[in-house]
Structure formats: structure tokens, C-alpha cells
Coordinates of C-alpha atoms and ligand atoms in Angstrom, one line a residue:
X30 CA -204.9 -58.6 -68.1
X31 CA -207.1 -56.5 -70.8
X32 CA -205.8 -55.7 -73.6
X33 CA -206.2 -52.8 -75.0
X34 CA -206.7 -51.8 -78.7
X35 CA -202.6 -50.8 -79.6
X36 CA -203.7 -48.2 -82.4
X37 CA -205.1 -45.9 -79.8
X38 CA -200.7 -45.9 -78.6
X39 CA -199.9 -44.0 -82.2
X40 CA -202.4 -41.7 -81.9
X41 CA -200.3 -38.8 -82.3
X42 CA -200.1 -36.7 -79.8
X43 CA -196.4 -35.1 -80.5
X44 CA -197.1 -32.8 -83.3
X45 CA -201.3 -32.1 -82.0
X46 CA -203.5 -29.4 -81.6
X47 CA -203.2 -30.3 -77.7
X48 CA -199.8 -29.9 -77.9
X49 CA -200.5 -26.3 -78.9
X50 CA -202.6 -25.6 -76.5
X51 CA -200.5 -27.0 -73.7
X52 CA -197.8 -25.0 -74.7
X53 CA -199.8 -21.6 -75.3
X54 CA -201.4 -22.1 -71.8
X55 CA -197.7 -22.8 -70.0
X56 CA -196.7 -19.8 -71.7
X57 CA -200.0 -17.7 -70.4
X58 CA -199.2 -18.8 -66.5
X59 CA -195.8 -18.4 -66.4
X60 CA -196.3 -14.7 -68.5
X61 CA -199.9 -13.6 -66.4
X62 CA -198.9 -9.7 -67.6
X63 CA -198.6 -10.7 -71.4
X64 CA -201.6 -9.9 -73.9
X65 CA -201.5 -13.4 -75.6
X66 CA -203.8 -13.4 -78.8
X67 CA -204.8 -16.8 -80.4
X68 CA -204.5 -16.4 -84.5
X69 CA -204.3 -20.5 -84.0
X70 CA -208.1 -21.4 -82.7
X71 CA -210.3 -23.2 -85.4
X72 CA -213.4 -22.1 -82.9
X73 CA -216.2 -19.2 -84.1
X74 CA -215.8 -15.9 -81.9
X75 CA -219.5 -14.4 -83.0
X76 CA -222.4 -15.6 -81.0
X77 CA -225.4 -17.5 -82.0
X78 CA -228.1 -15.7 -83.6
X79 CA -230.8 -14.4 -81.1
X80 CA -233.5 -15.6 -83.0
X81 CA -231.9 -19.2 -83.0
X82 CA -231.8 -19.0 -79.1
X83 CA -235.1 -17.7 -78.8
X84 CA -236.3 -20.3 -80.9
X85 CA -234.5 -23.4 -79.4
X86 CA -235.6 -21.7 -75.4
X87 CA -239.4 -22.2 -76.8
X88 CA -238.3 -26.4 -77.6
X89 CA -236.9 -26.2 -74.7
X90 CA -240.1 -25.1 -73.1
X91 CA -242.7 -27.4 -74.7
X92 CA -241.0 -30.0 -72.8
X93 CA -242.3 -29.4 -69.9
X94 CA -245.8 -29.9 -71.2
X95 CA -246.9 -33.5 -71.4
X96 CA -248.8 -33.0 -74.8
X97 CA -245.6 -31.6 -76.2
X98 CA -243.0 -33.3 -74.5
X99 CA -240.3 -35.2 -76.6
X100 CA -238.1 -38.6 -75.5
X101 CA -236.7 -40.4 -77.7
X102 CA -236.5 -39.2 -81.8
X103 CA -235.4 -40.8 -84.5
X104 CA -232.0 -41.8 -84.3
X105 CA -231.2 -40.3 -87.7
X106 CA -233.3 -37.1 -86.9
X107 CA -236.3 -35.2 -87.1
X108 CA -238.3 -35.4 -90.4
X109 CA -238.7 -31.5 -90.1
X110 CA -235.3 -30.7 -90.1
X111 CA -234.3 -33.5 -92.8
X112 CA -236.4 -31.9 -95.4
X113 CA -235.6 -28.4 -94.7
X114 CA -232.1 -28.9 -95.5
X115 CA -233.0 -30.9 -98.6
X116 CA -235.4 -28.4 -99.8
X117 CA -232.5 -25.0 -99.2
X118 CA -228.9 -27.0 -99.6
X119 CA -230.1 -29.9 -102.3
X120 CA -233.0 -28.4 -104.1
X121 CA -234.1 -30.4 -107.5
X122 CA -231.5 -32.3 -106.5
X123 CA -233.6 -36.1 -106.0
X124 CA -232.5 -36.8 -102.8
X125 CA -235.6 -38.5 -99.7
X126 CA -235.3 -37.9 -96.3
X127 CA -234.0 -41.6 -96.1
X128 CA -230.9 -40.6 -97.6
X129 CA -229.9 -37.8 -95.2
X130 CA -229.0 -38.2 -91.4
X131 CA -229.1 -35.6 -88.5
X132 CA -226.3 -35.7 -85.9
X133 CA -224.0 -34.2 -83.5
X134 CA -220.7 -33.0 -85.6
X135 CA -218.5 -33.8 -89.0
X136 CA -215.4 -34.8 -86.3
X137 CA -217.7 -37.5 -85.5
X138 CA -219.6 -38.1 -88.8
X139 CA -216.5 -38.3 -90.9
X140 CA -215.0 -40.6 -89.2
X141 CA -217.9 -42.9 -88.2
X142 CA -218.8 -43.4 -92.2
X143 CA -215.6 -45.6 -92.1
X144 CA -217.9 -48.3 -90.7
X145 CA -220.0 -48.1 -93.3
X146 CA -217.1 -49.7 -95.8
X147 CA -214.8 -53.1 -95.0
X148 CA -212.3 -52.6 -92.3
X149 CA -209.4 -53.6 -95.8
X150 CA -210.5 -50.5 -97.5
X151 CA -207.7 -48.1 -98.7
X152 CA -208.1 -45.4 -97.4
X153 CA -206.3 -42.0 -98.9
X154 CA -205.8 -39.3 -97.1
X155 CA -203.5 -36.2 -97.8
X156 CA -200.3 -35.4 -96.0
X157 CA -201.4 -32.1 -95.1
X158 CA -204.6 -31.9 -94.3
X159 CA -207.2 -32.2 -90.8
X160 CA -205.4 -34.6 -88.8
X161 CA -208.8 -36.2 -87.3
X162 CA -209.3 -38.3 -90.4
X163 CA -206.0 -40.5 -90.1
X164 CA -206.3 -40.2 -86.2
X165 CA -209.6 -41.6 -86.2
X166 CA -208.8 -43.6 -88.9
X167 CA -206.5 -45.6 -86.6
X168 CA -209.0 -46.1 -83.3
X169 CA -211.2 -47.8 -85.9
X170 CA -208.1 -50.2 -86.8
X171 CA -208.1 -48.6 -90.3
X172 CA -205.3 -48.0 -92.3
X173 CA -205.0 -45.0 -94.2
X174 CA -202.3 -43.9 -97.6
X175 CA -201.1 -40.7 -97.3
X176 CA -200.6 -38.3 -100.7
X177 CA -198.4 -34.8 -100.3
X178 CA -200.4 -31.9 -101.4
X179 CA -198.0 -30.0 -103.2
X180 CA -196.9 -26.3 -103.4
X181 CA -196.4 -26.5 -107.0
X182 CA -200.0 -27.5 -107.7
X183 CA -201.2 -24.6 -105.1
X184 CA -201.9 -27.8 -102.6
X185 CA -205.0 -29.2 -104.7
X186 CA -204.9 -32.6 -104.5
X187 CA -204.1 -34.7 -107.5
X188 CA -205.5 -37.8 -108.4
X189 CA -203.4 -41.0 -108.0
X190 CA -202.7 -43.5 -110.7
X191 CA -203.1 -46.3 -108.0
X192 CA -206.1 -47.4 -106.7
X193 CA -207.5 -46.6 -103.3
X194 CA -211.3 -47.2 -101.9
X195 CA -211.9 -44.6 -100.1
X196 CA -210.7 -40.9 -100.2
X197 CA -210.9 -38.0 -97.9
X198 CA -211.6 -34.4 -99.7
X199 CA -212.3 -32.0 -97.7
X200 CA -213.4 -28.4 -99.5
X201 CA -213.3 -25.5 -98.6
X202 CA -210.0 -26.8 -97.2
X203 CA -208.6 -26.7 -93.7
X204 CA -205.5 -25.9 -92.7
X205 CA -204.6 -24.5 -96.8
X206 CA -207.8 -22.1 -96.7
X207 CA -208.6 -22.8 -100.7
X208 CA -211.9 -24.1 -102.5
X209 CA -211.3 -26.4 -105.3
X210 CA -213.0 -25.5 -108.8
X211 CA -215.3 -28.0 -110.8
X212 CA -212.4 -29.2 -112.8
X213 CA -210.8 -30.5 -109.7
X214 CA -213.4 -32.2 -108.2
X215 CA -214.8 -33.8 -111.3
X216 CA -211.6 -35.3 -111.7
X217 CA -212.1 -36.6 -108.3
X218 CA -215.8 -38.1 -109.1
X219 CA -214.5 -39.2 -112.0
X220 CA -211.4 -41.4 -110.5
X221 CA -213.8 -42.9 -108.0
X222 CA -216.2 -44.0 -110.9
X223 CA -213.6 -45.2 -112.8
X224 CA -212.2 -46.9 -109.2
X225 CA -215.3 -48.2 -107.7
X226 CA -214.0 -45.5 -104.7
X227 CA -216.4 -43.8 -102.6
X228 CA -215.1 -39.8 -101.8
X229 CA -215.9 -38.7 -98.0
X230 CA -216.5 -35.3 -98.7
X231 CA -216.0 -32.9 -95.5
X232 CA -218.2 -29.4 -96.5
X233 CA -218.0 -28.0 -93.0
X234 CA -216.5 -24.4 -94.3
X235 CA -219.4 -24.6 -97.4
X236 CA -220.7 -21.0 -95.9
X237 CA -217.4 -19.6 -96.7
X238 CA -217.2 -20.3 -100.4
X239 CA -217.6 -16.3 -101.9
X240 CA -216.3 -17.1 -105.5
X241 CA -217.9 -18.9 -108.3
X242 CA -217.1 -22.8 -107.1
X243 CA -219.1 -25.7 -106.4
X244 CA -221.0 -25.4 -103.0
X245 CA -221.1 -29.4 -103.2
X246 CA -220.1 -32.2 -104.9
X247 CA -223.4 -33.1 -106.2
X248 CA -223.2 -30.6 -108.5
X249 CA -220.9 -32.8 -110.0
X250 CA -221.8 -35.4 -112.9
X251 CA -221.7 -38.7 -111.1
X252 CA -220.7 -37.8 -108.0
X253 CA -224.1 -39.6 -106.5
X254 CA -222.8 -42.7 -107.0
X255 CA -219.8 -41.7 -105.3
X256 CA -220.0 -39.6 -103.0
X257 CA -221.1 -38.9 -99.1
X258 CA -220.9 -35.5 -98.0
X259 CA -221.0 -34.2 -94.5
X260 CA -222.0 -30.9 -93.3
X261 CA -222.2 -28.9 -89.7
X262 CA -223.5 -26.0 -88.3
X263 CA -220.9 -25.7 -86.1
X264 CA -219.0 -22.3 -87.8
X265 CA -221.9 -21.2 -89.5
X266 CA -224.7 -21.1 -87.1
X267 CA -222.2 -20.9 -84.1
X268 CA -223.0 -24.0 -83.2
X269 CA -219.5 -25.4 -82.3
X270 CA -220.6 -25.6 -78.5
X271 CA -224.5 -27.1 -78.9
X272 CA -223.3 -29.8 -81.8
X273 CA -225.1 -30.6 -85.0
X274 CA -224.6 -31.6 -88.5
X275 CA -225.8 -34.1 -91.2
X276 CA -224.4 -36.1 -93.7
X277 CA -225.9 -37.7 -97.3
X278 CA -225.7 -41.1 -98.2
X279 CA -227.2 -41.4 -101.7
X280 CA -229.2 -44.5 -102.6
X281 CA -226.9 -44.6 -105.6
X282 CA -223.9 -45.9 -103.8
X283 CA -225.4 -49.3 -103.3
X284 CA -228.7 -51.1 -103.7
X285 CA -229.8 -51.2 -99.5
X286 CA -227.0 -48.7 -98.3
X287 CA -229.9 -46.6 -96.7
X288 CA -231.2 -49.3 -94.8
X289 CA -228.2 -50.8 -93.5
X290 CA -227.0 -47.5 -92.4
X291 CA -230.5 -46.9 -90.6
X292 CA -230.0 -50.0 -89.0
X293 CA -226.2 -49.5 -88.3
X294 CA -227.5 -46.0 -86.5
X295 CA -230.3 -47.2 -84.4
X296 CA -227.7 -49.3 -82.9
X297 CA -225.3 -46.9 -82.3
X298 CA -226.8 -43.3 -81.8
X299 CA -229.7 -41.8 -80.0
X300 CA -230.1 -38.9 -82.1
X301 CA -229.6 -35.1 -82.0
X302 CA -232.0 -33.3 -79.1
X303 CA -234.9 -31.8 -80.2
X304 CA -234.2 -28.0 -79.0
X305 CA -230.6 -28.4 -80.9
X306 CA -232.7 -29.8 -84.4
X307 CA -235.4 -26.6 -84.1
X308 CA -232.8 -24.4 -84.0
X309 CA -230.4 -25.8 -86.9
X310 CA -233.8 -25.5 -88.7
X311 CA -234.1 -22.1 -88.4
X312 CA -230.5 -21.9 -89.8
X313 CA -232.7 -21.4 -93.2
X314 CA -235.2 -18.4 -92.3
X315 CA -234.2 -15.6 -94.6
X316 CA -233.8 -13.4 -91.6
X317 CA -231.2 -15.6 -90.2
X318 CA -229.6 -16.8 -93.1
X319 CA -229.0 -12.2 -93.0
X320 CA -227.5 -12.7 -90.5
X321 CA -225.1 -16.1 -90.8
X322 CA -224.1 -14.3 -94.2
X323 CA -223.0 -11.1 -92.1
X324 CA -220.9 -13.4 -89.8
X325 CA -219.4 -15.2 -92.7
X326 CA -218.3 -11.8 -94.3
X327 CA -217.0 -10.3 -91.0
X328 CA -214.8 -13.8 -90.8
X329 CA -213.5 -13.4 -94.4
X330 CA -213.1 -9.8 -93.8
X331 CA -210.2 -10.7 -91.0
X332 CA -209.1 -13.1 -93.2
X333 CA -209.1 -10.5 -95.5
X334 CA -207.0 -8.2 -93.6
X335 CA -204.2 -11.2 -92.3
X336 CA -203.6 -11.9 -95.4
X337 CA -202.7 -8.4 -97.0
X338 CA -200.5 -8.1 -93.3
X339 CA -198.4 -11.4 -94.3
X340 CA -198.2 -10.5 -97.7
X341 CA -196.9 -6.9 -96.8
X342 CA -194.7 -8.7 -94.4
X343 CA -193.0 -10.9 -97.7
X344 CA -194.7 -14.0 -96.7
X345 CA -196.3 -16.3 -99.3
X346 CA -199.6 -17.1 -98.5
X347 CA -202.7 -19.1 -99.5
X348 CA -206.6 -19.5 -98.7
X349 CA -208.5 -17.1 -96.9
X350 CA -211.0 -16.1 -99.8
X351 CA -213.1 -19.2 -99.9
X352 CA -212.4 -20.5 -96.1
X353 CA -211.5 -19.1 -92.5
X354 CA -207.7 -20.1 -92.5
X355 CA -204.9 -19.0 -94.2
X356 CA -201.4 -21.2 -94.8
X357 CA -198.4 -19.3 -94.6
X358 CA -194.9 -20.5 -96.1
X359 CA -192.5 -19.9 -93.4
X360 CA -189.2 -17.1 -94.2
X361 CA -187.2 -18.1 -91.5
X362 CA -185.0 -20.9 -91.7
X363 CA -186.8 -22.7 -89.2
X364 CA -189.4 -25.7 -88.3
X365 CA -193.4 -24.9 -87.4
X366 CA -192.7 -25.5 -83.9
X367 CA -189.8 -23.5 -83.5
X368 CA -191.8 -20.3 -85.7
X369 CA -194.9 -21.2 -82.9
X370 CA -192.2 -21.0 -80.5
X371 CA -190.8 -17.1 -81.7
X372 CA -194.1 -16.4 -82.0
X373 CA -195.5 -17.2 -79.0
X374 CA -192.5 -15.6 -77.3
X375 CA -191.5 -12.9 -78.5
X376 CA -194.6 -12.1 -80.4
X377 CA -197.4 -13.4 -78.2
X378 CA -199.1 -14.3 -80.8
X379 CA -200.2 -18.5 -81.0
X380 CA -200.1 -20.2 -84.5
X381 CA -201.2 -23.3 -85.5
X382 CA -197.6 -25.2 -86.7
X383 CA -198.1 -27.3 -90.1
X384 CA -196.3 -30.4 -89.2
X385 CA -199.7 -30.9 -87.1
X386 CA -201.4 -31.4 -90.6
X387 CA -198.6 -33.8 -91.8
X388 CA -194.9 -34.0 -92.7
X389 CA -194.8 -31.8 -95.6
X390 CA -196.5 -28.9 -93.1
X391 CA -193.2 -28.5 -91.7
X392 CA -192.4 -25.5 -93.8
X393 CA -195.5 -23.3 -92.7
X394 CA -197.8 -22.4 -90.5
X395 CA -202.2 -22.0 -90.5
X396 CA -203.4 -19.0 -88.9
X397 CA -207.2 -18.6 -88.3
X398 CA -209.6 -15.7 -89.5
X399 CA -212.2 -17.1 -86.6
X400 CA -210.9 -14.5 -83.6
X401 CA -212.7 -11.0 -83.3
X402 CA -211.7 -8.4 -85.4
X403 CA -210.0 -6.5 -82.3
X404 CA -207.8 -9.5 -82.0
X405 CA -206.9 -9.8 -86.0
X406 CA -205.9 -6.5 -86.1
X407 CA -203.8 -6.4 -83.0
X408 CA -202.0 -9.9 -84.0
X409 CA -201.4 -8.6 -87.4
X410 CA -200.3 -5.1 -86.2
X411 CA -197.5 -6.5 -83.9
X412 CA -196.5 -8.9 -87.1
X413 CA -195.7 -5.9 -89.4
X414 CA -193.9 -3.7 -86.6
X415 CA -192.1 -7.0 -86.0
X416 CA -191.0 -7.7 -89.2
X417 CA -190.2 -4.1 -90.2
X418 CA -187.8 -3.7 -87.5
X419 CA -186.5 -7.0 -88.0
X420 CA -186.1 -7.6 -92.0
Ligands
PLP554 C1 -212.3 -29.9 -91.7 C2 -213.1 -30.0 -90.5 N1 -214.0 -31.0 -90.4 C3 -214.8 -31.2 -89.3 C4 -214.6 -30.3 -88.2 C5 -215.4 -30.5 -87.0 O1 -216.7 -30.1 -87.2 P1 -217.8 -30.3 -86.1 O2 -217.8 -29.2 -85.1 O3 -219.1 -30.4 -86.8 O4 -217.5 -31.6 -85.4 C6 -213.7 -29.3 -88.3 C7 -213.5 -28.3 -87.1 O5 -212.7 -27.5 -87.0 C8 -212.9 -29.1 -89.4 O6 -212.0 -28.1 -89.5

């Protein structure tokens, strides 16, 4: 008989976002006449920018000429689309194209890196935050720390006194909705310099960032040595559904790291398709980059107007300025699954419970700003009408 690898058993599956959406869709058969609106999706609502499609149907088309045709590219991506993102996101900042890698989404990338370090290494991760890390964490027969992210310090992670190897930040934060400042996360660089850590740094919800704040951590003193930091295009260019991102692994880290990696990735990954890489190129054309910031603000706008809702409603709430989601403390004397339950029910309005972000989520709920604006205002109009009648 096989055996299989036992980790993938205590994957967890009770207090998961396909828990959520098993429930939600129960709910939506058994109630077909009910208007059910989703405030719990982490997906983008807005479409893809027609110039992106226009551009990616013309790679699309120069395969089917064979002196433009494309196989195979490099596993760790196209040349043109390295240096375009190190010219707009990393400018003076000293980084080759050897450093950077093209591929198909920051679920994957941030949990692949862990390959990259000894399958000992501590890892840390924080007892609320995306569940993916510790999840994948444990198919790759890694074991992971957990540190609560507290109320009382506005959830921003503090560093430990113990050491760890590696540590999971990600910024702008899901499911809390904050950006940390250059304080925080130069404590952080300066822990894993101190620790001989390296920080996996998830920068998906970068776009959002609207305040004064670091847009990465390399703006951080030291953090090269340190760091790797992962990017998508999946809520900023709408590209959820077509899948691309990239990642930076600076020389610094260690003498070779580049090369072993390169190595590491030709034997595991075929690479990004060319029609996806010309259009995540185009994510930097001023015209688009118009657009993209017009899709950001319309997202932060309905995060805008959910949170003035819960506050109105005498909720305590966080995030939402800086970030797509918003983490709400819950009034009732209740658990996350039994406020998705009311909410679901007698609402019909889906939330994302905390406990599916760790323990100490228990006590609140994530709603998301990603849903059309139709939809914010409809969920957050039956929320105050519900809560007027019933404080
Ligand atoms: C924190 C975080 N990291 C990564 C991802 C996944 O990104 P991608 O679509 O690039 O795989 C998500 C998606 O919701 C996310 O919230």
C-alpha cells in the first residue's frame, strides 16, 4: 500500500474558505428567491483593461506565424517583462534581471520559496493572518510557529525575542486591511539581520497603499540581505483568472542564491505564457496604470463606504484605507461562524469568519471591499436597517 504524505490529513479544512463557500452555496439552493450578496469574496469585480486584452489578443496572434511563434521561454520569464518591472517598481534600486522571477501567482510563489531554505527552518507565522502560508506550509512537511497579532497593538505584528528562520509578513495586510509604517518594518529587517532570518514578504495588495507608507521592503535599510518579496497582478491588473506575478531574490541573501534558484526553477516550472507576460507588461503604460489607479480608488472607495456603515452600526473596525478588506470586532456575544451564520440567514449577506485566519479571529469577522459598488451599498444598507431596528 502507498503511503501517503500524513500532513496533507491536517490540512484544515474545518474553519476554511471552502467551508464558506459550501455553506453560502447550500444556503443559495435551498433559498433560490433570496438576493444573497457576497461582502466575503477576496476576488476583483472590475474587468481587465481593454487595452491589456487588446494587447495580449495581438501575442496571442503572432503565434500563429512561424517567424513569431513562441514554445518554450525561460522558466523564470521573459527578459522584457523582468526589466520593466525593475525599471517602474525597483528603480535605482540595484537589482539584474537575475534576481527577479516571472510566474503564475503569490499562492504559489510564497509558498514555493520554502524550498529554497532547509526543511528544519522555523518558520513564524501569525495567528491571524492568510491561512495559505501555514497550510502550505504543512504539504511541504514544514513546521511553522504561530505569534497572535494583538488588538492592543492595532494587530501589527511584534517582533519575538526568540529566534525563528524564516517569517511571513504580509503588507498591506489580509484579512486586518492595515499597512505597516517604516518603523514596523524596520524593526522587522532589523530582527532578521540581527537573526540571520530571511522575511517572506507577501506585497500582493501594494496597489492599495494610499497613505505615506513603504510600498516595499527594500526601501528599508538592510532589508536586501533579508528579504524576498513577492508580488501579483492578480487584483491590480485583474488578473486573478489569467495568473501572474513575480518575486525578488536579492543576490545579497547568499553568495549563489540566484543560481541555485535558477536551477531549482528549470526543474520545476515551465514558465508564465507569453500572451499572459505582454500583457502584465503593459500593466506600466501610463495609460493603463490611469486606469489600474481608477480601479484601486473605486475598491477603496467601497471600502470607504463599509467602513463608515460598521462604524455607524457601533462596530469597531480596522483596515480598509491601505488595503481591500476591513476586520470587524464582532458585538454580539457570539463566535465568527455563528455571526456568518445570522448573517447569511437573516441578512443574506456572506462574511468571511476570523477563526479562518487563526484562533484569535474568533472574535471578528473580514469583510471585502472587492464586490461592485451596487453590491457594497446594498450589503451595507440592509446592515444599518438591521442594526437600527435591532440595537
Ligand atoms: C495575502 C495574499 N497573498 C496571495 C494571494 C494570492 O495571490 P495570487 O492570485 O497571485 O496567487 C492572495 C489572494 O487573495 C492574498 O490575499
Amino acid at each position: 500500500m502507498v503511503k501517503i504524505n500524513e500532513n496533507l490529513k491536517y490540512i484544515e479544512s474545518e474553519n476554511s474558505f471552502a467551508k464558506v463557500i459550501r455553506l453560502a452555496n447550500i444556503y443559495k439552493q435551498e433559498h433560490p428567491d433570496k438576493d444573497v450578496v457576497s461582502l466575503g469574496i477576496g476576488d476583483v469585480t472590475l474587468p481587465i483593461p481593454k487595452k491589456i486584452v487588446d494587447i495580449m489578443q495581438n501575442a496571442l496572434e503572432e503565434l500563429d506565424d512561424k517567424d513569431t511563434f513562441k514554445g518554450y521561454g525561460d522558466s523564470s520569464g521573459y527578459e522584457f517583462l523582468k526589466s520593466t518591472i525593475l525599471d517602474n517598481e525597483y528603480k535605482n534600486m540595484g537589482f539584474t534581471t537575475k534576481e527577479i522571477y516571472i510566474s503564475n501567482g503569490t499562492k504559489t510563489d510564497s509558498t514555493n520559496i520554502l524550498e529554497l531554505f532547509d526543511i528544519n527552518s522555523k518558520i513564524l507565522i501569525s495567528d491571524i493572518m492568510y491561512p495559505i502560508y501555514h497550510n502550505a506550509a504543512l504539504c511541504l512537511n514544514r513546521k511553522t510557529y504561530v505569534m497572535p497579532l494583538k488588538e492592543e497593538d492595532n494587530f501589527v505584528p511584534q517582533v519575538p525575542e526568540e529566534h525563528y528562520d524564516i517569517i511571513y509578513l504580509c503588507n498591506p495586510n489580509n484579512p486586518i486591511g492595515n499597512a505597516y509604517d517604516y518603523d514596523t518594518l524596520t524593526s522587522w529587517v532589523n530582527y532578521a539581520n540581527r537573526e540571520n532570518a530571511i522575511i517572506i514578504y507577501d506585497n500582493v495588495y501594494e496597489d492599495f497603499i494610499s497613505y505615506n507608507l513603504p510600498h516595499s521592503i527594500y526601501e528599508i535599510n538592510g532589508a536586501k540581505n533579508v528579504a524576498i518579496e513577492l508580488k501579483s497582478f492578480s487584483k491590480s491588473l485583474s488578473f486573478s483568472g489569467i495568473r501572474c506575478s513575480y518575486y525578488i531574490i536579492p543576490k545579497e541573501i547568499y553568495e549563489d542564491v540566484n543560481n541555485i534558484w535558477a536551477l531549482r526553477t528549470i526543474n520545476r516550472f515551465n514558465g508564465v505564457n507569453y500572451i499572459t507576460q505582454k500583457g502584465a507588461k503593459a500593466f506600466y503604460d501610463a495609460d493603463v496604470q490611469i486606469e489600474v489607479k481608477k480601479n484601486i480608488n473605486y475598491y477603496l472607495e467601497n471600502a470607504h463606504i463599509l467602513k463608515e456603515g460598521f462604524k455607524k452600526c457601533g462596530f469597531s473596525i480596522w483596515g480598509g484605507e491601505n488595503a481591500p478588506y476591513l476586520w470587524v470586532k464582532i458585538k454580539e456575544n457570539m463566535t465568527s461562524w455563528e455571526i456568518f451564520d445570522k448573517y447569511l440567514h437573516e441578512l443574506n449577506i456572506i462574511i468571511t469568519p476570523g477563526i479562518i485566519f487563526g484562533a484569535s479571529g474568533d472574535k471578528y469577522f473580514r469583510i471585502s471591499a472587492l464586490n461592485t459598488r451596487e453590491n457594497t451599498i446594498k450589503a451595507i444598507e440592509r446592515i444599518i436597517k438591521y442594526y437600527e431596528k435591532n440595537n
